[in-house]
Amino acid sequence: PGWEMGAFAANGFGDHSPGHYSLVAGVTMEIVMTCFFLIVIMGATDKRAPAGFAPIAIGLALTLIHLVSIPVTNTSVNPARSTGQALVVGGWAIEQLWVFWVAPLIGGILGGVVYKTLGAEVTVVEIMDRVMPVEDAEISAFAAKAFTKQGMKLKLETQVTELKRGADNVTCTLKAKDGKTEQVTVDRVI
């Protein structure tokens, strides 16, 4: 009961879910688990993480993901894994395969966004005479204080004169109001 002979653990929802979970439950599970997995992968392989521990963190995370999501969808978090089983099983597995491509892609994008939001260094380059483009200096000072409190670096009254993209960073040449130039290397420019 709860499994099909010859289904080769193909991913599915509804009648083809080990626990007969719905499409919504399956999509939600795959998005959340893939998002979580990407956050772990990026955190474990980040240059700030201790070297040599990534395989342990990634392996334990994947184990936990499988323990949680096998009853719901048989666990995908990897479109290639889902495609292999679907091609062997055929029929319903191919019909439901789209879910196991779309949900992990969405989860992967979300994981990247969440990781960058949680772990990125931020430098605010002010090109106006205040941090916020408002006339009220008090509000601008409050914003500057809030940015600094969150660990953001402020470069005030500065002009970006050049951007050079590297393999995994961007180098900005900044020109201050007094004419001095400075180069700052950051992960990304928004």
mmCIF file of C-alpha atoms in Angstrom:
data_model
loop_
_atom_site.group_PDB
_atom_site.id
_atom_site.type_symbol
_atom_site.label_atom_id
_atom_site.label_comp_id
_atom_site.label_asym_id
_atom_site.label_seq_id
_atom_site.Cartn_x
_atom_site.Cartn_y
_atom_site.Cartn_z
ATOM 1 C CA PRO A 1 0.000 0.000 0.000
ATOM 2 C CA GLY A 2 1.199 3.504 -0.859
ATOM 3 C CA TRP A 3 3.574 2.455 -3.649
ATOM 4 C CA GLU A 4 3.398 1.185 -7.209
ATOM 5 C CA MET A 5 5.334 -1.766 -8.576
ATOM 6 C CA GLY A 6 7.636 -0.573 -11.366
ATOM 7 C CA ALA A 7 7.284 3.162 -10.640
ATOM 8 C CA PHE A 8 11.024 3.368 -9.819
ATOM 9 C CA ALA A 9 10.391 6.075 -7.169
ATOM 10 C CA ALA A 10 9.279 8.492 -9.885
ATOM 11 C CA ASN A 11 8.172 11.857 -8.569
ATOM 12 C CA GLY A 12 4.453 12.450 -8.421
ATOM 13 C CA PHE A 13 1.504 14.105 -6.737
ATOM 14 C CA GLY A 14 -2.122 13.094 -6.178
ATOM 15 C CA ASP A 15 -2.557 9.360 -6.741
ATOM 16 C CA HIS A 16 1.146 9.056 -7.575
ATOM 17 C CA SER A 17 2.363 10.650 -4.341
ATOM 18 C CA PRO A 18 3.421 8.102 -1.696
ATOM 19 C CA GLY A 19 1.116 9.865 0.780
ATOM 20 C CA HIS A 20 -1.445 10.958 -1.862
ATOM 21 C CA TYR A 21 -0.568 14.623 -1.382
ATOM 22 C CA SER A 22 -2.086 17.243 -3.715
ATOM 23 C CA LEU A 23 -0.435 19.235 -6.485
ATOM 24 C CA VAL A 24 -0.235 22.299 -4.204
ATOM 25 C CA ALA A 25 1.448 20.300 -1.432
ATOM 26 C CA GLY A 26 3.918 18.805 -3.904
ATOM 27 C CA VAL A 27 4.816 22.143 -5.508
ATOM 28 C CA THR A 28 5.195 23.792 -2.104
ATOM 29 C CA MET A 29 7.384 20.972 -0.795
ATOM 30 C CA GLU A 30 9.661 20.982 -3.841
ATOM 31 C CA ILE A 31 10.063 24.781 -3.825
ATOM 32 C CA VAL A 32 10.811 24.961 -0.096
ATOM 33 C CA MET A 33 13.174 21.972 -0.069
ATOM 34 C CA THR A 34 15.106 23.167 -3.142
ATOM 35 C CA CYS A 35 15.350 26.672 -1.678
ATOM 36 C CA PHE A 36 16.691 25.237 1.594
ATOM 37 C CA PHE A 37 19.131 22.974 -0.272
ATOM 38 C CA LEU A 38 20.540 25.871 -2.324
ATOM 39 C CA ILE A 39 21.007 28.001 0.802
ATOM 40 C CA VAL A 40 22.968 25.149 2.419
ATOM 41 C CA ILE A 41 25.068 24.569 -0.716
ATOM 42 C CA MET A 42 25.941 28.240 -1.121
ATOM 43 C CA GLY A 43 26.640 28.687 2.576
ATOM 44 C CA ALA A 44 28.817 25.581 2.794
ATOM 45 C CA THR A 45 30.836 26.537 -0.291
ATOM 46 C CA ASP A 46 31.080 30.267 0.468
ATOM 47 C CA LYS A 47 34.617 31.618 0.733
ATOM 48 C CA ARG A 48 33.787 32.617 4.336
ATOM 49 C CA ALA A 49 32.901 29.015 5.326
ATOM 50 C CA PRO A 50 35.538 26.673 6.781
ATOM 51 C CA ALA A 51 37.231 24.621 4.065
ATOM 52 C CA GLY A 52 36.525 20.914 3.832
ATOM 53 C CA PHE A 53 33.150 20.786 5.570
ATOM 54 C CA ALA A 54 30.909 21.422 2.557
ATOM 55 C CA PRO A 55 30.316 17.735 1.728
ATOM 56 C CA ILE A 56 29.186 17.022 5.293
ATOM 57 C CA ALA A 57 26.756 19.953 5.408
ATOM 58 C CA ILE A 58 25.396 19.272 1.918
ATOM 59 C CA GLY A 59 25.036 15.528 2.524
ATOM 60 C CA LEU A 60 23.249 15.977 5.853
ATOM 61 C CA ALA A 61 20.942 18.606 4.346
ATOM 62 C CA LEU A 62 20.059 16.315 1.445
ATOM 63 C CA THR A 63 19.378 13.463 3.876
ATOM 64 C CA LEU A 64 17.015 15.667 5.878
ATOM 65 C CA ILE A 65 15.311 16.871 2.688
ATOM 66 C CA HIS A 66 14.667 13.260 1.651
ATOM 67 C CA LEU A 67 13.351 12.268 5.087
ATOM 68 C CA VAL A 68 10.888 15.159 4.996
ATOM 69 C CA SER A 69 9.749 15.059 1.368
ATOM 70 C CA ILE A 70 9.774 11.412 0.232
ATOM 71 C CA PRO A 71 6.244 10.897 1.625
ATOM 72 C CA VAL A 72 5.019 13.918 -0.343
ATOM 73 C CA THR A 73 6.608 13.624 -3.823
ATOM 74 C CA ASN A 74 9.371 10.995 -3.598
ATOM 75 C CA THR A 75 11.748 13.997 -3.464
ATOM 76 C CA SER A 76 13.082 15.685 -6.563
ATOM 77 C CA VAL A 77 15.033 18.903 -5.804
ATOM 78 C CA ASN A 78 16.820 17.961 -9.040
ATOM 79 C CA PRO A 79 15.051 18.012 -12.435
ATOM 80 C CA ALA A 80 17.572 15.577 -13.940
ATOM 81 C CA ARG A 81 16.732 12.961 -11.284
ATOM 82 C CA SER A 82 13.013 13.385 -11.991
ATOM 83 C CA THR A 83 13.477 13.184 -15.753
ATOM 84 C CA GLY A 84 15.388 9.893 -15.586
ATOM 85 C CA GLN A 85 12.635 8.126 -13.664
ATOM 86 C CA ALA A 86 9.862 9.708 -15.747
ATOM 87 C CA LEU A 87 11.422 8.484 -19.000
ATOM 88 C CA VAL A 88 11.584 4.921 -17.668
ATOM 89 C CA VAL A 89 8.076 4.905 -16.142
ATOM 90 C CA GLY A 90 6.380 6.927 -18.913
ATOM 91 C CA GLY A 91 2.666 7.855 -18.898
ATOM 92 C CA TRP A 92 1.637 9.660 -15.723
ATOM 93 C CA ALA A 93 5.266 10.328 -14.715
ATOM 94 C CA ILE A 94 5.914 12.280 -17.926
ATOM 95 C CA GLU A 95 2.581 14.100 -17.562
ATOM 96 C CA GLN A 96 3.560 15.268 -14.054
ATOM 97 C CA LEU A 97 7.223 15.923 -14.890
ATOM 98 C CA TRP A 98 6.657 19.656 -15.487
ATOM 99 C CA VAL A 99 6.119 20.135 -11.736
ATOM 100 C CA PHE A 100 9.516 18.654 -10.983
ATOM 101 C CA TRP A 101 11.202 21.052 -13.372
ATOM 102 C CA VAL A 102 9.272 24.217 -12.515
ATOM 103 C CA ALA A 103 9.232 23.875 -8.697
ATOM 104 C CA PRO A 104 12.991 23.190 -8.287
ATOM 105 C CA LEU A 105 13.836 26.058 -10.640
ATOM 106 C CA ILE A 106 11.669 28.430 -8.605
ATOM 107 C CA GLY A 107 13.141 27.035 -5.376
ATOM 108 C CA GLY A 108 16.670 27.480 -6.713
ATOM 109 C CA ILE A 109 16.028 31.101 -7.656
ATOM 110 C CA LEU A 110 14.473 31.780 -4.254
ATOM 111 C CA GLY A 111 17.405 30.080 -2.528
ATOM 112 C CA GLY A 112 19.849 32.324 -4.364
ATOM 113 C CA VAL A 113 17.877 35.453 -3.526
ATOM 114 C CA VAL A 114 17.481 34.498 0.142
ATOM 115 C CA TYR A 115 21.170 33.612 0.487
ATOM 116 C CA LYS A 116 22.313 36.874 -1.037
ATOM 117 C CA THR A 117 19.880 38.766 1.178
ATOM 118 C CA LEU A 118 21.107 37.016 4.322
ATOM 119 C CA GLY A 119 24.811 36.835 3.606
ATOM 120 C CA ALA A 120 25.849 39.621 1.287
ATOM 121 C CA GLU A 121 28.097 42.493 2.259
ATOM 122 C CA VAL A 122 26.465 45.754 1.268
ATOM 123 C CA THR A 123 28.155 49.025 0.335
ATOM 124 C CA VAL A 124 25.898 52.008 -0.299
ATOM 125 C CA VAL A 125 27.449 54.535 -2.659
ATOM 126 C CA GLU A 126 25.742 57.877 -2.281
ATOM 127 C CA ILE A 127 25.677 59.909 -5.447
ATOM 128 C CA MET A 128 23.424 62.615 -4.044
ATOM 129 C CA ASP A 129 24.353 64.997 -1.266
ATOM 130 C CA ARG A 130 22.292 62.883 1.131
ATOM 131 C CA VAL A 131 21.693 59.146 1.635
ATOM 132 C CA MET A 132 18.054 59.532 0.637
ATOM 133 C CA PRO A 133 16.908 61.863 -2.141
ATOM 134 C CA VAL A 134 14.852 64.057 0.159
ATOM 135 C CA GLU A 135 15.202 67.605 1.361
ATOM 136 C CA ASP A 136 14.966 66.699 5.037
ATOM 137 C CA ALA A 137 18.502 66.271 6.419
ATOM 138 C CA GLU A 138 17.089 64.651 9.587
ATOM 139 C CA ILE A 139 15.491 61.819 7.605
ATOM 140 C CA SER A 140 18.700 61.400 5.592
ATOM 141 C CA ALA A 141 20.760 61.183 8.805
ATOM 142 C CA PHE A 142 18.314 58.605 10.214
ATOM 143 C CA ALA A 143 18.643 56.495 7.026
ATOM 144 C CA ALA A 144 22.448 56.709 7.180
ATOM 145 C CA LYS A 145 22.390 55.582 10.817
ATOM 146 C CA ALA A 146 20.054 52.673 9.981
ATOM 147 C CA PHE A 147 22.267 51.553 7.066
ATOM 148 C CA THR A 148 25.375 51.696 9.259
ATOM 149 C CA LYS A 149 23.654 49.810 12.080
ATOM 150 C CA GLN A 150 22.847 46.985 9.621
ATOM 151 C CA GLY A 151 26.547 46.731 8.762
ATOM 152 C CA MET A 152 26.352 48.574 5.457
ATOM 153 C CA LYS A 153 29.336 50.678 4.414
ATOM 154 C CA LEU A 154 28.539 54.206 3.230
ATOM 155 C CA LYS A 155 30.506 56.117 0.620
ATOM 156 C CA LEU A 156 29.096 59.646 0.797
ATOM 157 C CA GLU A 157 29.096 62.358 -1.885
ATOM 158 C CA THR A 158 30.679 59.976 -4.356
ATOM 159 C CA GLN A 159 30.453 59.433 -8.092
ATOM 160 C CA VAL A 160 30.875 56.046 -9.775
ATOM 161 C CA THR A 161 33.265 56.672 -12.675
ATOM 162 C CA GLU A 162 33.949 53.100 -13.808
ATOM 163 C CA LEU A 163 32.680 49.548 -13.303
ATOM 164 C CA LYS A 164 34.786 46.467 -14.127
ATOM 165 C CA ARG A 165 33.154 43.073 -13.913
ATOM 166 C CA GLY A 166 35.282 40.181 -12.670
ATOM 167 C CA ALA A 167 34.492 36.465 -12.581
ATOM 168 C CA ASP A 168 32.585 36.732 -9.292
ATOM 169 C CA ASN A 169 32.688 40.422 -8.351
ATOM 170 C CA VAL A 170 32.540 44.002 -9.615
ATOM 171 C CA THR A 171 35.233 46.630 -9.072
ATOM 172 C CA CYS A 172 33.877 50.173 -8.855
ATOM 173 C CA THR A 173 36.051 53.249 -9.269
ATOM 174 C CA LEU A 174 34.636 55.984 -7.065
ATOM 175 C CA LYS A 175 35.438 59.683 -7.229
ATOM 176 C CA ALA A 176 34.794 61.686 -4.068
ATOM 177 C CA LYS A 177 33.687 65.312 -3.985
ATOM 178 C CA ASP A 178 37.267 66.360 -3.148
ATOM 179 C CA GLY A 179 38.551 64.654 -6.326
ATOM 180 C CA LYS A 180 40.163 61.620 -4.681
ATOM 181 C CA THR A 181 39.491 58.276 -6.348
ATOM 182 C CA GLU A 182 39.051 54.901 -4.680
ATOM 183 C CA GLN A 183 38.410 51.388 -5.927
ATOM 184 C CA VAL A 184 35.881 49.183 -4.123
ATOM 185 C CA THR A 185 35.323 45.524 -4.998
ATOM 186 C CA VAL A 186 31.817 44.199 -4.330
ATOM 187 C CA ASP A 187 29.834 41.033 -5.101
ATOM 188 C CA ARG A 188 27.170 42.812 -7.138
ATOM 189 C CA VAL A 189 25.921 46.261 -8.140
ATOM 190 C CA ILE A 190 22.239 47.090 -8.016
#
